[in-house]
CSV table of C-alpha atoms in Angstrom, one decimal:
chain,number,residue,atom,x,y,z
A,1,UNK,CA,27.4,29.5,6.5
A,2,UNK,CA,31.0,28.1,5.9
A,3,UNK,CA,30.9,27.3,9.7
A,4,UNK,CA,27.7,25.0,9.5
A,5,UNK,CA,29.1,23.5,6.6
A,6,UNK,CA,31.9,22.3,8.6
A,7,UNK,CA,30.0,21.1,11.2
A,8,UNK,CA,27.7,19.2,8.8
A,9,UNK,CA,30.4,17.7,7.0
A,10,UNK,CA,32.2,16.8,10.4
A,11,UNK,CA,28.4,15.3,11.2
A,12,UNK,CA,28.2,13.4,7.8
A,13,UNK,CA,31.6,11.9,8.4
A,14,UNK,CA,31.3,11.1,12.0
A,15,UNK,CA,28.0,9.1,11.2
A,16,UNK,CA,29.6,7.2,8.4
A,17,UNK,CA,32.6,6.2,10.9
A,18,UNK,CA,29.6,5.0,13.3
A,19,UNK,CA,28.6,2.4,10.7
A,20,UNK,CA,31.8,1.8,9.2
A,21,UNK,CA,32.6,0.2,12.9
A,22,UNK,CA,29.2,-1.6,13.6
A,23,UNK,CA,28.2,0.6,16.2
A,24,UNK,CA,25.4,1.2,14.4
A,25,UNK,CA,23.8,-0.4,11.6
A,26,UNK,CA,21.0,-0.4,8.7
A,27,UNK,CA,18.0,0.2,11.7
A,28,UNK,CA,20.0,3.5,12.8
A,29,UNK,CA,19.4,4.5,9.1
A,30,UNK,CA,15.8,3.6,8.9
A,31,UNK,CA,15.0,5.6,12.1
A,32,UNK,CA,16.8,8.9,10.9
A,33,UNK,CA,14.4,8.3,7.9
A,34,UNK,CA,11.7,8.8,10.6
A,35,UNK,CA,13.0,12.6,10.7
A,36,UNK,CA,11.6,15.6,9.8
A,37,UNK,CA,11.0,19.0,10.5
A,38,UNK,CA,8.2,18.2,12.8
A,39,UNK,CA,10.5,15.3,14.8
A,40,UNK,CA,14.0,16.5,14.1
A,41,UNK,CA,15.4,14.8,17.1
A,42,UNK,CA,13.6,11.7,17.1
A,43,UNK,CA,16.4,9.4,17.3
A,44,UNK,CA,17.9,11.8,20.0
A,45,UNK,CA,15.2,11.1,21.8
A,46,UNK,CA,14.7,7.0,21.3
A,47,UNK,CA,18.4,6.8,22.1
A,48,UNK,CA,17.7,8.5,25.3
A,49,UNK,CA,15.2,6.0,26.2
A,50,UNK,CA,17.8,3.4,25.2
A,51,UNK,CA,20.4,4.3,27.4
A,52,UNK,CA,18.3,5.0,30.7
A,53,UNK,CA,16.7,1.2,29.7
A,54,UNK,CA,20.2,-0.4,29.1
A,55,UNK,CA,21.8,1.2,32.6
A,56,UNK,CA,18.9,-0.1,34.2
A,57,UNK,CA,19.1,-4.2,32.2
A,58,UNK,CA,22.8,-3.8,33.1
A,59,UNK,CA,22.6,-2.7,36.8
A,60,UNK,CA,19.7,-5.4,37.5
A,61,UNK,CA,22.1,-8.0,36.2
A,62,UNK,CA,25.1,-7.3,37.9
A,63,UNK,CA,22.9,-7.6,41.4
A,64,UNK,CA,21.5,-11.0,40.2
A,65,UNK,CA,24.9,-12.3,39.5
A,66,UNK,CA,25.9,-11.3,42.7
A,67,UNK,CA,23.8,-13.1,44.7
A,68,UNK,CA,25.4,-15.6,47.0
A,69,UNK,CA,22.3,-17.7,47.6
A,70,UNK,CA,22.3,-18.6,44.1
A,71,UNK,CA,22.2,-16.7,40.5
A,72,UNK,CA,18.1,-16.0,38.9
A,73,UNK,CA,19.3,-17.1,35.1
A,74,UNK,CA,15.8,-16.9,34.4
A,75,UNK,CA,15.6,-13.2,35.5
A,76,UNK,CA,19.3,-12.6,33.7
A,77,UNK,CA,17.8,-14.1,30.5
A,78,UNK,CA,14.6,-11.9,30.5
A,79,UNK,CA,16.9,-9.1,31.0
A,80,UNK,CA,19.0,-10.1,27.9
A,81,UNK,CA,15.9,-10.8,25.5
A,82,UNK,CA,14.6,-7.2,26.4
A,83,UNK,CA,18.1,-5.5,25.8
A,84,UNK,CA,18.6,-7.6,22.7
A,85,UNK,CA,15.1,-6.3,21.4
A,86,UNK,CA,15.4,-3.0,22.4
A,87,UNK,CA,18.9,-2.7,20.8
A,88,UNK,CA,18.0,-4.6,17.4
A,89,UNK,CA,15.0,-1.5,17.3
A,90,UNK,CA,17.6,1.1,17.5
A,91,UNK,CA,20.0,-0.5,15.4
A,92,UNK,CA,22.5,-0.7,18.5
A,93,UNK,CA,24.6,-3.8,16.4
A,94,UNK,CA,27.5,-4.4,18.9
A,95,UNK,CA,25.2,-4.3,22.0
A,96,UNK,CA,23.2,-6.4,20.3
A,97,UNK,CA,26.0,-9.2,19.5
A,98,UNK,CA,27.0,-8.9,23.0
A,99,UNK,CA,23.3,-9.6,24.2
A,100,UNK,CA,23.6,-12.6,21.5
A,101,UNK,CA,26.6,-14.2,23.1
A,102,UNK,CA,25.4,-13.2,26.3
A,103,UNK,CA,22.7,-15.2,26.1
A,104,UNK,CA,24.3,-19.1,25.5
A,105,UNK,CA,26.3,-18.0,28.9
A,106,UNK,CA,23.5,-17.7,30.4
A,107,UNK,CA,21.4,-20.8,28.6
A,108,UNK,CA,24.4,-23.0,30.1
A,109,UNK,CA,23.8,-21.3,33.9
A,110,UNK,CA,27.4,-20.6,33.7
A,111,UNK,CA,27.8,-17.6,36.7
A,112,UNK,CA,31.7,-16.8,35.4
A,113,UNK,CA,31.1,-16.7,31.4
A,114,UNK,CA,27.7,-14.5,32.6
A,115,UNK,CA,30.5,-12.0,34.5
A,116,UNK,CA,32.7,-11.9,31.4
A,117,UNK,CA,29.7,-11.2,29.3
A,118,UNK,CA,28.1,-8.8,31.6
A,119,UNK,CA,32.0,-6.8,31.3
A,120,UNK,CA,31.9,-7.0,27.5
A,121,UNK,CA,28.1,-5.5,27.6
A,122,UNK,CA,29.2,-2.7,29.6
A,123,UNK,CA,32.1,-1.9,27.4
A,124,UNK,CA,29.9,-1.6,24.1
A,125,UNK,CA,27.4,-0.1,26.0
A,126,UNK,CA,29.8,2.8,27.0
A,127,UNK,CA,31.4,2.9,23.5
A,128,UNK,CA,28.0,3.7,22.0
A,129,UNK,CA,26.9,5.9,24.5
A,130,UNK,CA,30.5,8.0,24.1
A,131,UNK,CA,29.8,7.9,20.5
A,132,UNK,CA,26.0,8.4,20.1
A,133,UNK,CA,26.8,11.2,22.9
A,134,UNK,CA,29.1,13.0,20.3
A,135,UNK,CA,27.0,12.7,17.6
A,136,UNK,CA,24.0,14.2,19.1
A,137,UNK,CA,26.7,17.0,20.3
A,138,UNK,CA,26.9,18.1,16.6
A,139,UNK,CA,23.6,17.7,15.6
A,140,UNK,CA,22.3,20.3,18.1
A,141,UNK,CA,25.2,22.4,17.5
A,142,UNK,CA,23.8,22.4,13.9
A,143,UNK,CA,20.7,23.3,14.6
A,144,UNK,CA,21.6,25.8,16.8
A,145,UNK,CA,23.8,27.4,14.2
A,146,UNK,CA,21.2,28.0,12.1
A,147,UNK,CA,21.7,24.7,9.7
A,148,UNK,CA,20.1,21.4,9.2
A,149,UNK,CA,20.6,17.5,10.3
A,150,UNK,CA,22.0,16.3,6.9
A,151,UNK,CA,18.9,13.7,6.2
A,152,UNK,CA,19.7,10.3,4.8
A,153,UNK,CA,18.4,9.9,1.2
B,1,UNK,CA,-15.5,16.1,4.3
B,2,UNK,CA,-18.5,13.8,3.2
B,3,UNK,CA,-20.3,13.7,-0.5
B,4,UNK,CA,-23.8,12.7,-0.1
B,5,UNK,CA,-25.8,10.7,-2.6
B,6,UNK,CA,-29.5,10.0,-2.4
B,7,UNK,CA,-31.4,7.3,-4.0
B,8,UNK,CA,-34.9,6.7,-3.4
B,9,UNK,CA,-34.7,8.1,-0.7
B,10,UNK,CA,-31.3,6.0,0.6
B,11,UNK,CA,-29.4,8.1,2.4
B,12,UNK,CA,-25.7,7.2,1.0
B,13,UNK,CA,-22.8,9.1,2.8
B,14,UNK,CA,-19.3,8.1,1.5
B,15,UNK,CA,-16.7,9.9,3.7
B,16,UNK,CA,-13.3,10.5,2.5
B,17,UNK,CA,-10.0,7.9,3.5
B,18,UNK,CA,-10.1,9.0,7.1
B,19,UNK,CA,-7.4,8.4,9.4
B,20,UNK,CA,-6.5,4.8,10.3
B,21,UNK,CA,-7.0,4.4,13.9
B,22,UNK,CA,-3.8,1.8,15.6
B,23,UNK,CA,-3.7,0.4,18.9
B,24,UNK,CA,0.0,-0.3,19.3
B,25,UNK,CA,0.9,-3.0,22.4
B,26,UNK,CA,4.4,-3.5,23.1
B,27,UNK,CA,5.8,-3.7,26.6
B,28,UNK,CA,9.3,-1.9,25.9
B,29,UNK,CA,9.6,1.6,26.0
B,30,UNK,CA,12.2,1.6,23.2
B,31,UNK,CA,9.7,-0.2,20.8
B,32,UNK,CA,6.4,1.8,21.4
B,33,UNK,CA,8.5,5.1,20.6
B,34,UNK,CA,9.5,3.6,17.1
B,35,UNK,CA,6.2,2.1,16.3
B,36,UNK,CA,4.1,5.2,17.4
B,37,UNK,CA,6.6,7.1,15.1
B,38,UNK,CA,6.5,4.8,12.3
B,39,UNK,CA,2.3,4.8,12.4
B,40,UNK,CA,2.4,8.4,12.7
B,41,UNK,CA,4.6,8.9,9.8
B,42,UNK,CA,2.3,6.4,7.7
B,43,UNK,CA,-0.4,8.8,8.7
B,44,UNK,CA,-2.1,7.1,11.3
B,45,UNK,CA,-3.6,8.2,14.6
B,46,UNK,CA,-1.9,5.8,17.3
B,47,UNK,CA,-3.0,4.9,20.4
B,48,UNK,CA,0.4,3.1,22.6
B,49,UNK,CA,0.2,0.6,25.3
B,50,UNK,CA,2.2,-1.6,27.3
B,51,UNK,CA,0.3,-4.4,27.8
B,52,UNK,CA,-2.4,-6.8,26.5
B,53,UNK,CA,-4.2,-6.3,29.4
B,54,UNK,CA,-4.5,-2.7,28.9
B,55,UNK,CA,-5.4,-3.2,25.4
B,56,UNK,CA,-8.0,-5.4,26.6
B,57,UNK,CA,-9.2,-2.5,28.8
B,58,UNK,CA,-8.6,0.3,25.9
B,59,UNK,CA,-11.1,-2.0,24.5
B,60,UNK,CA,-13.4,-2.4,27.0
B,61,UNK,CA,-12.9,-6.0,26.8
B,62,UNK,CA,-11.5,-6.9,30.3
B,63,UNK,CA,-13.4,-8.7,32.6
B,64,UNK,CA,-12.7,-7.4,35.8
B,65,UNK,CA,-13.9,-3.6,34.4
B,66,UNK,CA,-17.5,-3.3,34.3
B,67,UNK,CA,-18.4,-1.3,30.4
B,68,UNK,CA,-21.8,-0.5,29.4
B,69,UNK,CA,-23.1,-2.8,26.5
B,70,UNK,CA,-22.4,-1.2,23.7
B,71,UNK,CA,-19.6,1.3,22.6
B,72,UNK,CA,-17.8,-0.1,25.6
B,73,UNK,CA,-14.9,2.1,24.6
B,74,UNK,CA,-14.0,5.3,25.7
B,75,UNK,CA,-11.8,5.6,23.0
B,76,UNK,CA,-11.8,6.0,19.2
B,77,UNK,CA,-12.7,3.1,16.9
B,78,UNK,CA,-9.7,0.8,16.3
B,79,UNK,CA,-9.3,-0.2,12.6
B,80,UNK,CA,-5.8,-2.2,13.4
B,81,UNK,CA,-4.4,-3.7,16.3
B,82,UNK,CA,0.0,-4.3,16.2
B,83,UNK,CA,1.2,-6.3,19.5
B,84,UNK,CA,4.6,-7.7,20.3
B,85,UNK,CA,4.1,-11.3,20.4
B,86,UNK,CA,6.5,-11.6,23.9
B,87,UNK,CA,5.3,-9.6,26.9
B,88,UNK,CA,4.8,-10.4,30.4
B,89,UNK,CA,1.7,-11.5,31.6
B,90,UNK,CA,-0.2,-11.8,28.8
B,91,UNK,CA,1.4,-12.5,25.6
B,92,UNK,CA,0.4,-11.1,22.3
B,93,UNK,CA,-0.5,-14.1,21.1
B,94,UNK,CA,-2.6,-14.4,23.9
B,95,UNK,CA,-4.1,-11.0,22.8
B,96,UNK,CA,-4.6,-12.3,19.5
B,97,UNK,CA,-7.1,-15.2,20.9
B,98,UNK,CA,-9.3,-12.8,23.1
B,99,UNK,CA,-9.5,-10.4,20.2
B,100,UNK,CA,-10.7,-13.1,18.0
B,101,UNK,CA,-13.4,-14.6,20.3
B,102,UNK,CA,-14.9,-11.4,21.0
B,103,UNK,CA,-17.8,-10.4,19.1
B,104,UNK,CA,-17.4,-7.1,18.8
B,105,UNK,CA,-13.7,-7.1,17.9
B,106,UNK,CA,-13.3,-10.2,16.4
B,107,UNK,CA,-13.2,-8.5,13.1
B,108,UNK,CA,-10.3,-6.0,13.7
B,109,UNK,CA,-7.1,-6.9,11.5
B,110,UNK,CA,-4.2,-8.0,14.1
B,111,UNK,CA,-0.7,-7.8,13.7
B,112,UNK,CA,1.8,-9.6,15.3
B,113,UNK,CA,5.8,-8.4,15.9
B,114,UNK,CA,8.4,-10.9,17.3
B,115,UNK,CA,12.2,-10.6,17.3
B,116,UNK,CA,12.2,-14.1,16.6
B,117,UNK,CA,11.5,-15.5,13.4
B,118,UNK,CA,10.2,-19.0,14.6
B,119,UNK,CA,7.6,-20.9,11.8
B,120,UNK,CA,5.9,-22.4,14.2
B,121,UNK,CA,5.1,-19.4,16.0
B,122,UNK,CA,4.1,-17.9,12.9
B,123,UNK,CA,1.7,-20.7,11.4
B,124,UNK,CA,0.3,-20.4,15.2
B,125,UNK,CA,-0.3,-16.6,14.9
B,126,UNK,CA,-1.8,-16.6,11.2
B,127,UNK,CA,-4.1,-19.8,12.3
B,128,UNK,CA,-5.4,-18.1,15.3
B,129,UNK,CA,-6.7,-15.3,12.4
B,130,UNK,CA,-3.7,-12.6,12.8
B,131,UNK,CA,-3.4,-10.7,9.7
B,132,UNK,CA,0.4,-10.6,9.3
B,133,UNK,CA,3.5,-10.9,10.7
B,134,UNK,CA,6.4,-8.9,11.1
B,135,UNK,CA,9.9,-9.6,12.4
B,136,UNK,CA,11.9,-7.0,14.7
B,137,UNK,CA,13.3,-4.5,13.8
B,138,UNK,CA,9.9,-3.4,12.2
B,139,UNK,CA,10.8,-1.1,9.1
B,140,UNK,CA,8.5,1.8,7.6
B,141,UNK,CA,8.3,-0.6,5.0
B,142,UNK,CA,6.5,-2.9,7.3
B,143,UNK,CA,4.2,-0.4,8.4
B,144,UNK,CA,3.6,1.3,5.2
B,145,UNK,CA,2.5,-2.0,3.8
B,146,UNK,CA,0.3,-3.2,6.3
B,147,UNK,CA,-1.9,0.3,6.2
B,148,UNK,CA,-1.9,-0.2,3.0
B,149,UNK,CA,-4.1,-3.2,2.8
B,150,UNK,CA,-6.0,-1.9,6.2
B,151,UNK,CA,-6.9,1.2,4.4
B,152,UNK,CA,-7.8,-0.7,1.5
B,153,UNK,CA,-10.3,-3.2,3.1
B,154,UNK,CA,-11.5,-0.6,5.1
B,155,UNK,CA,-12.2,1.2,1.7
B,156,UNK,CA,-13.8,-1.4,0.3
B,157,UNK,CA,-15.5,-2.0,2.8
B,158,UNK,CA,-17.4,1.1,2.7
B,159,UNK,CA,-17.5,0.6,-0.7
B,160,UNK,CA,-19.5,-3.0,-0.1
B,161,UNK,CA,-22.1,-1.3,1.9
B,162,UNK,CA,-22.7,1.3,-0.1
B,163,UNK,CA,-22.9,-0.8,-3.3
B,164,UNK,CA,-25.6,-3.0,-1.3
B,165,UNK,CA,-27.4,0.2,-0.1
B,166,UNK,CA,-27.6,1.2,-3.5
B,167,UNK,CA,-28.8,-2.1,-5.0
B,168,UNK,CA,-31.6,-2.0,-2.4
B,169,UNK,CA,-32.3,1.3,-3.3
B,170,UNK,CA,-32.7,0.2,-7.1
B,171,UNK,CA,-34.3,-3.2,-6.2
B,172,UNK,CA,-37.0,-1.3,-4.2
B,173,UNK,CA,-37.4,1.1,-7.3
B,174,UNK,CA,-38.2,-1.8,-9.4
B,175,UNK,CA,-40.6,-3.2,-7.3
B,176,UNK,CA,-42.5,0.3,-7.3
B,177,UNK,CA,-42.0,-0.2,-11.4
B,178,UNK,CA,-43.0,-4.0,-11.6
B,179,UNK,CA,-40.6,-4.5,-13.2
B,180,UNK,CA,-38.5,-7.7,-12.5
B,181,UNK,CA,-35.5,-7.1,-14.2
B,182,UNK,CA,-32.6,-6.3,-12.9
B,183,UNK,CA,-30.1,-6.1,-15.3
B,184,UNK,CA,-29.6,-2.8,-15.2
B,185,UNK,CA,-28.0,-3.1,-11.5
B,186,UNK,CA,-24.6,-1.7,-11.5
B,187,UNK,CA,-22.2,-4.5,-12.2
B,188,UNK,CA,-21.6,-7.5,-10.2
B,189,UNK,CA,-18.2,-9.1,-9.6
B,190,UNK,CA,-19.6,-12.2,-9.9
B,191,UNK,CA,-19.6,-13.8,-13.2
B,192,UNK,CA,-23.1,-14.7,-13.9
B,193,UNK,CA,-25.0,-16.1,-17.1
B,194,UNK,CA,-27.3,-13.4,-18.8
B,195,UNK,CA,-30.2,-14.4,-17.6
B,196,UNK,CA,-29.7,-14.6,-14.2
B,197,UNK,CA,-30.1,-11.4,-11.7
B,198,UNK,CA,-26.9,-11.8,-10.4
B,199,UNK,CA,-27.3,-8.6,-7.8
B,200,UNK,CA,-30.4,-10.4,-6.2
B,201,UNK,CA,-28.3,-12.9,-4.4
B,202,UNK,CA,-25.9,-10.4,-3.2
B,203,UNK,CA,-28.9,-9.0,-0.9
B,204,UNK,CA,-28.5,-8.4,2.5
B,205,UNK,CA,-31.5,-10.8,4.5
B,206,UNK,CA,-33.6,-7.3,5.1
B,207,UNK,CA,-34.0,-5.9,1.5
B,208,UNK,CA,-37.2,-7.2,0.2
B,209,UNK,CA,-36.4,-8.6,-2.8
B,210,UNK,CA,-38.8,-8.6,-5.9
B,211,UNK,CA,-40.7,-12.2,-5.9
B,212,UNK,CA,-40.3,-13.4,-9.4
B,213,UNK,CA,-36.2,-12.8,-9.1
B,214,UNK,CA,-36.9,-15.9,-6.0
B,215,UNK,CA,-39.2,-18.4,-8.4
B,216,UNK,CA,-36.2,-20.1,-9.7
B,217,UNK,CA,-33.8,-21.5,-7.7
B,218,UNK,CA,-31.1,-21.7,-10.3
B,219,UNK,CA,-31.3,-18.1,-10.9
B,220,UNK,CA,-29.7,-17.6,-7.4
B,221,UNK,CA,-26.1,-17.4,-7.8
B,222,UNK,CA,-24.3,-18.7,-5.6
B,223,UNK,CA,-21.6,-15.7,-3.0
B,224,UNK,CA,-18.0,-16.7,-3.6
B,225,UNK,CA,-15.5,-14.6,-2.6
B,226,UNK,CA,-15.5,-10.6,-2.0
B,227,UNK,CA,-18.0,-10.4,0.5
């Protein structure tokens, strides 16, 4: 029992270092709220569908800045305003700056600024996934040790 | 489970809250997860799409689908549609309109989501007959509050047609009786003068109201609000 103690204290601290640097913010709280013992992994699973939906924003933007006949802003912005949204829902704060400053680069068609932001994306993208990735890592080890996801009251 | 009350032979059936039926539309994968689990949470049955268009079809409202008449649907009865206002193709806004102009829908509480809290956007939504708006990230205090008042109208709802099933019911009693008065109607929420019938007015055009409640025009209060 001491062992799952540990391990949710580790979890409880971890999480609180997550907020504490704006990886995460409030909405990460109010969809661990969503979690019970029917859907104890939800946000496991919505952060799942995050990341495959961010590589995929990220990689489609990096080929439309690439292309020498002439950059698609149009199709960078839409890919911005979906990443924004879908990183606002899962309380994903830093991506979601990044999309916010992102997006006057892109407003002003400016094809180097877009490459700096593009760089900065992927950075907080990675940080959260590395994080999120570690997270999750204890939560199933957790479970798996017999003990409970310490629920946000 | 339903209770069953009969009244002159009215058959009244008033079932317990069931289940509020959603049809969620929101094109990102991300924000259909969290809304189905928000609805589900707020005890709702939830049925996700991606896109207006098949919402439309959920519906049985597209065009290019050829539905029989009535019950068009092969789903269950929507009580409450919640669409993302931005989506490709056709927006929710967009959604909002065709909902409205439909007949058979037209009367189905719509919610609109956006990310961006724009007024004008807003005024546009609420004047086109939405019921509310929400701004992303939608919360389970979002959610919770808009079943809230879904499940409440719905309620009352029932509750309108039951109370006018049941004044029929009485009203045709009293015919049977001769007798004209019909103060003894359950209660009104109009405010009416004592010697008016209030309930009379609140007839449905089918029940047969007695003749001497019609004589005088000023007798016939005037519907304001609840129905």
């Amino acid at each position: 029992m001491d062992f799952v103690n540990q391990l949710q204290r580790k979890f409880i601290d971890y999480s609180s270092s997550l907020h504490r640097e704006g990886i995460v913010d409030d909405q990460f709280t109010q969809l661990r709220k969503l979690e019970d013992e029917n859907s104890p992994h939800f946000v496991m699973e919505v952060a799942s569908l995050f990341f495959e939906d961010c590589e995929k924003l990220i990689n489609n933007m990096a080929i439309a800045l690439e292309q020498k006949q002439g950059v698609d802003f149009k199709q960078i912005d839409e890919c911005i305003h979906q990443l924004k949204g879908s990183s606002s829902s899962i309380g994903a704060m830093r991506v979601k700056n990044a999309c916010i400053a992102f997006r006057s680069f892109s407003d002003g068609q400016n094809r180097e600024g877009c490459l700096r932001c593009l760089q900065q994306l992927s950075h907080e993208y990675s940080l959260l996934k590395n994080k999120l990735q570690t997270l999750f890592r204890l939560e199933k080890q957790i479970v798996a040790a017999g003990g409970s996801i310490p629920r946000v009251h | 489970m339903r209770t069953t009350e009969k009244i002159d032979g009215y058959d009244l059936s008033t079932s317990d809250t069931e289940e509020v039926h959603v049809l969620a539309v929101d094109d990102s994968l991300v924000d259909r997860k969290v809304i189905e689990r928000l609805l589900r949470i707020s005890s709702c049955k939830v049925t996700a799409v991606d896109s207006g268009r098949r919402a439309l079809q959920y519906l049985g409202l597209d065009e290019e689908i050829q539905k029989k008449e009535t019950n068009g649907f092969d789903g269950l009865k929507v009580d409450l549609i919640i669409t993302d206002y931005c989506m490709p193709g056709m927006t929710g806004y967009e959604l909002l309109k065709k909902v409205k102009e439909s007949s058979a829908f037209r009367e189905i509480p719509v919610v609109i989501m956006s990310s961006e809290n724009v007024i004008a956007r807003i005024d546009r939504c609420l004047e086109e007959g939405a019921e509310d708006f929400i701004v992303k990230p939608v919360k389970l205090s979002d959610v919770k509050r808009i079943i809230d008042y879904t499940t409440t109208e719905l309620r009352e709802g029932e509750q309108r047609e039951g109370a006018r099933a049941r004044r029929r019911g009485i009203n045709k009693r009293k015919q049977r009786e001769g007798d004209d008065d019909l103060s003894s109607s359950p209660p009104s929420t109009l405010s009416s003068s004592a010697s008016s019938s209030p309930s009379s007015s609140i007839q449905s055009a089918t029940a047969p109201l007695s003749p001497s409640t019609l004589d005088s025009p000023t007798r016939r209060l005037k519907m304001t609000s609840s129905e």
